CSV table of C-alpha atoms and ligand atoms in Angstrom, one decimal:
chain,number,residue,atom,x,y,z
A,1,UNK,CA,-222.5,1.6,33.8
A,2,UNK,CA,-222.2,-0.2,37.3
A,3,UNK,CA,-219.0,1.1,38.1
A,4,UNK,CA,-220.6,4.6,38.6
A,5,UNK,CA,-224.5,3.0,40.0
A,6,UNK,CA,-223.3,3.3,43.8
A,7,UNK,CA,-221.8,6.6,43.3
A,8,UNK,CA,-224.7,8.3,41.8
A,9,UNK,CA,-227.2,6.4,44.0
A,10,UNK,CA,-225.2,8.4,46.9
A,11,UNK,CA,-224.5,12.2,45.1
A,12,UNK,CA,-228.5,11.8,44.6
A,13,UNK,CA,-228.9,11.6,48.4
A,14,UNK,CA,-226.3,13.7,49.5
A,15,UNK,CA,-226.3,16.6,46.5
A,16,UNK,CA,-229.8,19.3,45.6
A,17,UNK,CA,-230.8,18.0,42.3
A,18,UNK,CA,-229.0,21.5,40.4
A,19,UNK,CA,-225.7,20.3,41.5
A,20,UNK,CA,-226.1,16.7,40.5
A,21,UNK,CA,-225.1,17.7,36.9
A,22,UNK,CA,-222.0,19.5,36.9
A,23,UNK,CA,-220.9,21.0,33.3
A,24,UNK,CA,-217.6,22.0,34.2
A,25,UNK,CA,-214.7,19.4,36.2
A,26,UNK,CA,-211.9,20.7,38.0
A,27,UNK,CA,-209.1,19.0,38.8
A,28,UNK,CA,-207.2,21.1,42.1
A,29,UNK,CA,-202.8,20.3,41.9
A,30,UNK,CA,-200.5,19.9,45.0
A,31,UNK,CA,-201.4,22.9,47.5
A,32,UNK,CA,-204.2,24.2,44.9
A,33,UNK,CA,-207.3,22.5,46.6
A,34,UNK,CA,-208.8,26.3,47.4
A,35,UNK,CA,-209.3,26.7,44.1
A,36,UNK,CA,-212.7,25.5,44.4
A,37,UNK,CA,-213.6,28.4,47.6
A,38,UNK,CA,-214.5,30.2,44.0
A,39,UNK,CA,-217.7,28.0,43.9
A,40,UNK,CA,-221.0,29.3,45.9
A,41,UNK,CA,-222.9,26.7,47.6
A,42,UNK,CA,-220.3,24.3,48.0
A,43,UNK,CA,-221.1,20.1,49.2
A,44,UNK,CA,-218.4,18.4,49.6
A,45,UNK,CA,-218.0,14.4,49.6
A,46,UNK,CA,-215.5,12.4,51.3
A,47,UNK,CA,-213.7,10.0,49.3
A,48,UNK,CA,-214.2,8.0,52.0
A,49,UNK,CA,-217.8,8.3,51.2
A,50,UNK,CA,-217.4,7.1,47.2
A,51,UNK,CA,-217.0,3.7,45.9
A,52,UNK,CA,-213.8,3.7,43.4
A,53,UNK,CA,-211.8,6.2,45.1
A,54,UNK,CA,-208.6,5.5,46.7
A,55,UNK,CA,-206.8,8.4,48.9
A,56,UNK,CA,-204.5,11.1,48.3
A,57,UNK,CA,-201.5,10.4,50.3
A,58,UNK,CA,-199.8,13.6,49.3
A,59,UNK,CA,-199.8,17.0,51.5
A,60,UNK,CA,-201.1,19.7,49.9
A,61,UNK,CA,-204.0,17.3,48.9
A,62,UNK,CA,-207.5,17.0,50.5
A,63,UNK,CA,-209.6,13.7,49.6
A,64,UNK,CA,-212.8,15.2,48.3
A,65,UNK,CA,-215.3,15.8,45.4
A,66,UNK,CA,-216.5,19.4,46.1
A,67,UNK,CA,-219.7,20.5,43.9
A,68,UNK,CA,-221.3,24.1,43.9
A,69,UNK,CA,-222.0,26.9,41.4
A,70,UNK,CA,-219.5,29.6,39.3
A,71,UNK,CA,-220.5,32.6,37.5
A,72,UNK,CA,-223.3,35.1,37.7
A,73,UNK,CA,-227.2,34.2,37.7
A,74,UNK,CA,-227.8,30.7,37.8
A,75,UNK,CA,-224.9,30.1,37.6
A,76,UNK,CA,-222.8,26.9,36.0
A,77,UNK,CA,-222.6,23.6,37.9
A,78,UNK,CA,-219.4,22.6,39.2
A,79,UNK,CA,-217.6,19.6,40.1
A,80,UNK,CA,-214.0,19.7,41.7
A,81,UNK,CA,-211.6,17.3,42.6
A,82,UNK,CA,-209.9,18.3,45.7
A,83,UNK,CA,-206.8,16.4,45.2
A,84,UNK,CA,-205.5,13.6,42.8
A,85,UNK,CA,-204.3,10.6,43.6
A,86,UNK,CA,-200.7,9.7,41.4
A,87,UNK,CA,-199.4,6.8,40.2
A,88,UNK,CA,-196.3,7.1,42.4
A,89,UNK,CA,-198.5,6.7,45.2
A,90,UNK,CA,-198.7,3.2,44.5
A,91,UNK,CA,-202.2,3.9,42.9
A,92,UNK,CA,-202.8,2.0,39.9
A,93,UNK,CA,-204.1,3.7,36.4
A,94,UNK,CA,-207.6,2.8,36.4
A,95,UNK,CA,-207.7,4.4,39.7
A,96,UNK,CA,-206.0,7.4,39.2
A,97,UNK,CA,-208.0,7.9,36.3
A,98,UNK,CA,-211.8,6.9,37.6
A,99,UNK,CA,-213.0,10.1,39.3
A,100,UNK,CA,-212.5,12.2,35.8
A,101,UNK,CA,-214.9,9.1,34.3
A,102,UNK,CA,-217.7,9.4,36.8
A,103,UNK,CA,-217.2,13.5,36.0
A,104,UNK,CA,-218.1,12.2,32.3
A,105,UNK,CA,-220.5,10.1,33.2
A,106,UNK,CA,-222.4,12.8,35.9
A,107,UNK,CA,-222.2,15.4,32.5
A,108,UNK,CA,-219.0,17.5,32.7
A,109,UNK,CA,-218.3,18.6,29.6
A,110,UNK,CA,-215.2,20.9,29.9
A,111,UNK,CA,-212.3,20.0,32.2
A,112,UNK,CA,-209.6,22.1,33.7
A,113,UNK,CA,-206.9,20.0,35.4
A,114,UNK,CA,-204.1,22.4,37.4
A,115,UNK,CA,-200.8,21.2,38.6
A,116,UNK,CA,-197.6,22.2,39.8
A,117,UNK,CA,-194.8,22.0,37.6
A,118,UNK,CA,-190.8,22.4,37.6
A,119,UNK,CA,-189.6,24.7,34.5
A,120,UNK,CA,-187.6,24.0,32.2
A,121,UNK,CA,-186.9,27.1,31.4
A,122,UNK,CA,-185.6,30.1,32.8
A,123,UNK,CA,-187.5,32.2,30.2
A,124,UNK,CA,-190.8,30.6,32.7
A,125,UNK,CA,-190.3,31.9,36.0
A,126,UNK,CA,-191.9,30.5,39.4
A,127,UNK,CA,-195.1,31.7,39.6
A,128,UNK,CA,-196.1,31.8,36.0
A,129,UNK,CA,-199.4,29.9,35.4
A,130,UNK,CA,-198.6,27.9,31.4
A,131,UNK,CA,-201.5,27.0,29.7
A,132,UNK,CA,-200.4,23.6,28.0
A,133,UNK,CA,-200.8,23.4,24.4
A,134,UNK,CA,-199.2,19.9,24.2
A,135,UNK,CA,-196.8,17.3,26.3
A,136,UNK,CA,-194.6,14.5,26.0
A,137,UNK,CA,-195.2,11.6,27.9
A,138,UNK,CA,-192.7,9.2,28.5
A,139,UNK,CA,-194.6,6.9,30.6
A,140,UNK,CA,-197.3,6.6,27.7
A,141,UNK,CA,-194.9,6.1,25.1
A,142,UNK,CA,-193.2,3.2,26.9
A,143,UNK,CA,-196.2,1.6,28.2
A,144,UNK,CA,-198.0,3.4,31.2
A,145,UNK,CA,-201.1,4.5,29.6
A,146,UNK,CA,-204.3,4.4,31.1
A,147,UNK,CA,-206.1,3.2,28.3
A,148,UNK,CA,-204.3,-0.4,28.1
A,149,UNK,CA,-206.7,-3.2,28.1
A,150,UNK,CA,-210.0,-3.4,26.9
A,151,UNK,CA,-211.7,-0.2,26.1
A,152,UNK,CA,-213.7,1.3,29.1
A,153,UNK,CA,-217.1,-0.1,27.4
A,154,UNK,CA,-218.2,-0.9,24.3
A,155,UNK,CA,-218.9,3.0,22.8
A,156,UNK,CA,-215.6,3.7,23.6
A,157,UNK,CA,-212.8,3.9,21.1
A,158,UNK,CA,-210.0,1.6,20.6
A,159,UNK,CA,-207.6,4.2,19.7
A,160,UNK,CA,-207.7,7.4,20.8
A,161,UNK,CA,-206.0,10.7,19.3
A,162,UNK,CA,-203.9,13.5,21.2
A,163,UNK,CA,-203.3,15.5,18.4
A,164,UNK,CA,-206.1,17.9,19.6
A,165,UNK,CA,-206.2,17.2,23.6
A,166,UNK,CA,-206.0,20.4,24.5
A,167,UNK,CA,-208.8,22.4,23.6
A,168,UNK,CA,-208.1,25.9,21.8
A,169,UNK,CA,-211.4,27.4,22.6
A,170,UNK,CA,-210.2,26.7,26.0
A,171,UNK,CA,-207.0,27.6,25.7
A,172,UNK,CA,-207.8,30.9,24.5
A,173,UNK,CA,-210.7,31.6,27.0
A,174,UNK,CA,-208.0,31.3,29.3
A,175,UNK,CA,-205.7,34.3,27.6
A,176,UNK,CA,-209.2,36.2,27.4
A,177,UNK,CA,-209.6,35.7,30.9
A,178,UNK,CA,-206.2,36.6,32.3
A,179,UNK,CA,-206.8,40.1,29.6
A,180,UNK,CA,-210.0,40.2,31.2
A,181,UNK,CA,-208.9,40.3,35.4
A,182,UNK,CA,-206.2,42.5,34.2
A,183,UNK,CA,-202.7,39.7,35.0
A,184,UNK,CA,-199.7,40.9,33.6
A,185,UNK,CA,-198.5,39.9,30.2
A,186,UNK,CA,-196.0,37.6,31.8
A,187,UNK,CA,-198.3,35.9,34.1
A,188,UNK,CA,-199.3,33.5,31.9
A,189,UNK,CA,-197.3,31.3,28.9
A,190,UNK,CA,-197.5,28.8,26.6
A,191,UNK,CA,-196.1,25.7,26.6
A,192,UNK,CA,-195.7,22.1,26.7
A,193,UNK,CA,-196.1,19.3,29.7
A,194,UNK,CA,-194.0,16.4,30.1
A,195,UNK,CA,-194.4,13.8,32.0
A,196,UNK,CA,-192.9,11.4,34.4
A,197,UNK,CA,-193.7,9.1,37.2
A,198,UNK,CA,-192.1,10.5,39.5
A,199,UNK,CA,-191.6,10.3,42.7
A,200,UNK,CA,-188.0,12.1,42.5
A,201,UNK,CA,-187.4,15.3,41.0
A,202,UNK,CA,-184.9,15.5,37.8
A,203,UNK,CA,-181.5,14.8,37.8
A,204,UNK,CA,-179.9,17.8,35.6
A,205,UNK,CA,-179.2,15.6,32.7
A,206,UNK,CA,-182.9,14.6,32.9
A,207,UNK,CA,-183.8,18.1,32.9
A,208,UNK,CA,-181.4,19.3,30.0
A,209,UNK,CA,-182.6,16.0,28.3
A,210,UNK,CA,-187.2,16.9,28.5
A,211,UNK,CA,-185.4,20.4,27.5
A,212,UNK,CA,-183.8,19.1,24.3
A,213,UNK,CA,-187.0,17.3,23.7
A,214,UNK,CA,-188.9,20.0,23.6
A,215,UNK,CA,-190.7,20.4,27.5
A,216,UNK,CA,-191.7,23.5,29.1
A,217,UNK,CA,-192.5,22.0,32.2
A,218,UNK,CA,-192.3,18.9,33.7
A,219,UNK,CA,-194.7,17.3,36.4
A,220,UNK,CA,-195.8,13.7,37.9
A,221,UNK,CA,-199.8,14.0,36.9
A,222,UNK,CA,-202.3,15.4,34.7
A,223,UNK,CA,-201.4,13.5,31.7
A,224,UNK,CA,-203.2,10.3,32.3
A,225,UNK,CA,-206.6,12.6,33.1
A,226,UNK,CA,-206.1,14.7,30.0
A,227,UNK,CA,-206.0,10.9,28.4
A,228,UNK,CA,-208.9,9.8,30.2
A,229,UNK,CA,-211.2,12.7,29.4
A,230,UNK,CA,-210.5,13.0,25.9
A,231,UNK,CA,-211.3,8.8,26.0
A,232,UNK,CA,-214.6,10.7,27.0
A,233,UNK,CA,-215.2,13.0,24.2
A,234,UNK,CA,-214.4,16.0,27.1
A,235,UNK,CA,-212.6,19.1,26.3
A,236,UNK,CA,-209.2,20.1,28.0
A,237,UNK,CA,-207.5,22.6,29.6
A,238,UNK,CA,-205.1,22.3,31.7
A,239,UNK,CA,-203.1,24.9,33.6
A,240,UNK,CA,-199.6,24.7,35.1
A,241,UNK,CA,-198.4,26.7,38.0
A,242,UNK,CA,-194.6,27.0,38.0
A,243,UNK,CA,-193.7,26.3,41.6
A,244,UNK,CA,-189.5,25.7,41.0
A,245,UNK,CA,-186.7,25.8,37.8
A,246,UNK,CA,-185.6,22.5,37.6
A,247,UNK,CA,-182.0,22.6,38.2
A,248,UNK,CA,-179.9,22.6,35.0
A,249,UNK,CA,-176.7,23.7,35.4
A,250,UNK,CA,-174.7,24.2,32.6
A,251,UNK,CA,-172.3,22.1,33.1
A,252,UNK,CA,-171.2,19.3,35.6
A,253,UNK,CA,-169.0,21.0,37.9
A,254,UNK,CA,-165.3,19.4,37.4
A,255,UNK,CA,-163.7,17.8,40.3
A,256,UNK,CA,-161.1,16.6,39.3
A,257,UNK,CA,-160.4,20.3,38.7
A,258,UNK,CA,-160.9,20.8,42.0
A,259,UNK,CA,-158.6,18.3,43.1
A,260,UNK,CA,-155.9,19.6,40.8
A,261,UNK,CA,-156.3,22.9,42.5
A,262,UNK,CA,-156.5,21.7,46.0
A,263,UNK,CA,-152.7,20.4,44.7
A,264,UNK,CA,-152.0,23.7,43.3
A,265,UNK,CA,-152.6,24.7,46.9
A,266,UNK,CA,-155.1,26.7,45.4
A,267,UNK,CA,-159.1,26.9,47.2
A,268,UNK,CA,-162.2,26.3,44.7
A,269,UNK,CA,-165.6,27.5,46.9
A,270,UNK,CA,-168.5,26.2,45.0
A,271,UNK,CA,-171.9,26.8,46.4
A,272,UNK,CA,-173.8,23.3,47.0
A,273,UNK,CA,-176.0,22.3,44.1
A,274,UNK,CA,-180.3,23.5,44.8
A,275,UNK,CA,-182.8,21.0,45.1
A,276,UNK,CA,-186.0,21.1,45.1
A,277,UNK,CA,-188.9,20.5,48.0
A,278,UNK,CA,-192.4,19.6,48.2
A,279,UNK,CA,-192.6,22.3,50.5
A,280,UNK,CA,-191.4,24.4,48.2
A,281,UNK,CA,-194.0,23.5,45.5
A,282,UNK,CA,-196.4,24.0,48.1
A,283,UNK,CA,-195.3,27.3,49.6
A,284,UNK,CA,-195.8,28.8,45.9
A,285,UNK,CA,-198.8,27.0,45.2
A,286,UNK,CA,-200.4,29.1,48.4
A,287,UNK,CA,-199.0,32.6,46.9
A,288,UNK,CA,-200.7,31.9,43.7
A,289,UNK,CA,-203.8,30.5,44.9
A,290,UNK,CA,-205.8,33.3,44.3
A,291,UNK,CA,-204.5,34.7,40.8
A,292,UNK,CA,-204.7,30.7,40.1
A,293,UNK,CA,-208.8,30.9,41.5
A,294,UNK,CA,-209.5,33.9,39.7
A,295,UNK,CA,-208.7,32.8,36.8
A,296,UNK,CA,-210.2,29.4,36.7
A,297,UNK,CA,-213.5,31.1,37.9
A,298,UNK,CA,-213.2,34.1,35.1
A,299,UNK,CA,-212.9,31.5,32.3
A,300,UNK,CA,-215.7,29.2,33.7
A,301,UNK,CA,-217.7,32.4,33.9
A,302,UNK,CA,-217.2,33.0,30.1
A,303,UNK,CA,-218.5,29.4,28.8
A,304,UNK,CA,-221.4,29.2,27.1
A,305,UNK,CA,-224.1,27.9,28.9
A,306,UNK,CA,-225.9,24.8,27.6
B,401,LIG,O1,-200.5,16.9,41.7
B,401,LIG,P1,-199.5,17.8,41.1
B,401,LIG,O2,-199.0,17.4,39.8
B,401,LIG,O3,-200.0,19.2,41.2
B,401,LIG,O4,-198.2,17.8,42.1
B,401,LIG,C1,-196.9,18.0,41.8
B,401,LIG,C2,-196.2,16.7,41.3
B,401,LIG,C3,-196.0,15.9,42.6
B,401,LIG,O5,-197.1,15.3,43.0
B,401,LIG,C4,-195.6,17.0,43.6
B,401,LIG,C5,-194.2,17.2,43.7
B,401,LIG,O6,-193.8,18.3,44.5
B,401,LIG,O7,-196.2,18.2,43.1
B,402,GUN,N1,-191.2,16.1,38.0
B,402,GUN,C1,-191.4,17.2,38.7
B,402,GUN,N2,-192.6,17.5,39.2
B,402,GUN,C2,-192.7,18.7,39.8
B,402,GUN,N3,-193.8,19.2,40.4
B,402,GUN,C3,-193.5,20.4,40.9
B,402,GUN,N4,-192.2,20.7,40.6
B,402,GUN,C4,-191.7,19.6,40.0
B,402,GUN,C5,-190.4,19.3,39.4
B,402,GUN,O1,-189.5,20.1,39.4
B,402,GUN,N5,-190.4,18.1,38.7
């Protein structure tokens, strides 16, 4: 298609003709753009440099397509995204979603998006990766979703299914992966993304409320990628570093009980509600870097090769 004519016309100049097929997308989250230091032979490509891009605006997020090689031998070709762009950057849909179609239309086959992601849980620590069977998307059900308009061309579906977006051979190359490299039991989970616009974190009823719904974890990406790739027939993974517990407190803290006791002549000392940072998210996204590289790299290792 012409959308993607300009872009290929300059990978072909800029790329050796083995990396101008990649098999295998990756999609780096907030602070996890060294992910792709697990590829050998890396060129990397300026936004700037490629027509349909916008910019990352976010820290913890370079603006580049990175290409080079994983695994033994030959190796697989590689293409990764080193960083998103979001909707809450002002960045509309078709944009947001237009690097993971010129990954489809350049070859890539299997994706694996990462994020970072609050838990919803306390049974999912910080620093647990979740491999996402499933998510709820708010912003899709009420009318966000990249796939509004005319279909992307004319061999592309009207209607697209989730039911199976996130690929099981994938999911569990990723368990025989982390078995594999030796991670703890606990280092990895299951579990389910939701997903809002963001920009702001959850309030605590919005938290207790993706809870009740049946989240995991909540984040402000990934979901319309996953959308866009399985709009083009690629399989999904997508892995979820825990990087804060969203804060649900049990309860709201009474104050008109405080005030009765201030009367009472009696002292209440209540610790100031957390909050969370994006330095935060970034601080653990650097810790886990590594277990997060080695792992993307083991289960690219393990694919078959076409
Ligand atoms: O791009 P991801 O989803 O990894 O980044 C998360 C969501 C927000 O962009 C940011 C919030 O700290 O981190
Ligand atoms: N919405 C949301 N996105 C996140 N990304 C990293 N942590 C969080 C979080 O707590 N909430």
């Amino acid at each position: 298609m012409d959308v993607f004519k300009s872009n290929v016309d300059v990978l072909s100049k800029l790329l050796p003709p083995h990396l101008l097929a990649p098999r295998v997308g990756i999609v780096c989250g907030s602070g996890l753009s060294t992910l792709a230091t697990c590829m050998r032979g890396i060129v990397e490509i300026p936004y700037n440099d490629l027509e349909g891009f916008v910019h990352s605006t976010v820290p913890g997020h370079k603006s580049s397509l990175a290409f080079g090689l994983i695994g033994e031998g030959e190796g697989v070709p590689v293409v990764a995204m080193l960083g998103r762009f979001h909707p809450y950057e002002g960045h509309v849909l078709s944009s947001v979603v237009y690097p993971i179609r010129l990954m489809a239309h350049l070859g890539v086959k299997d994706i694996i998006i990462t994020n970072a992601a609050g838990s919803l849980r306390p049974s999912i620590p910080v620093g647990t990766i979740v491999v996402i069977q499933d998510h709820i998307a708010l912003p899709l059900l009420t009318g966000l979703n990249p796939l509004l308009g005319p279909p992307f061309s004319p061999k592309h579906a009207r209607f697209v299914p989730l039911s199976d977006a996130y690929s099981r051979p994938l999911r569990l190359a990723a368990f025989r992966a982390a078995h594999a490299l030796g991670l703890e039991r606990d280092a990895l989970a299951e579990g389910t993304y939701t997903w809002v616009s963001g920009p702001t974190y959850e309030t605590p009823a919005e938290g207790r409320f993706l809870r009740n719904a049946g989240g995991d974890v909540v984040g402000m990406s990934t979901v319309p990628e996953v959308v866009a790739a399985r709009d083009e027939g690629m399989n999904v993974l997508v892995l979820s570093l825990v990087t804060n517990l969203v804060v649900i407190p049990d309860g709201y803290r009474s104050v008109r009980e405080e005030v009765e006791a201030e009367i009472a002549g009696q002292s209440i000392v209540r610790a100031p509600t957390p909050t969370v940072s994006h330095e935060e998210v970034l601080s653990v996204g650097k810790q886990k870097a590594d277990v997060m590289k080695s792992l993307v790299a083991e289960i690219i290792g393990r694919l078959p090769r076409a």
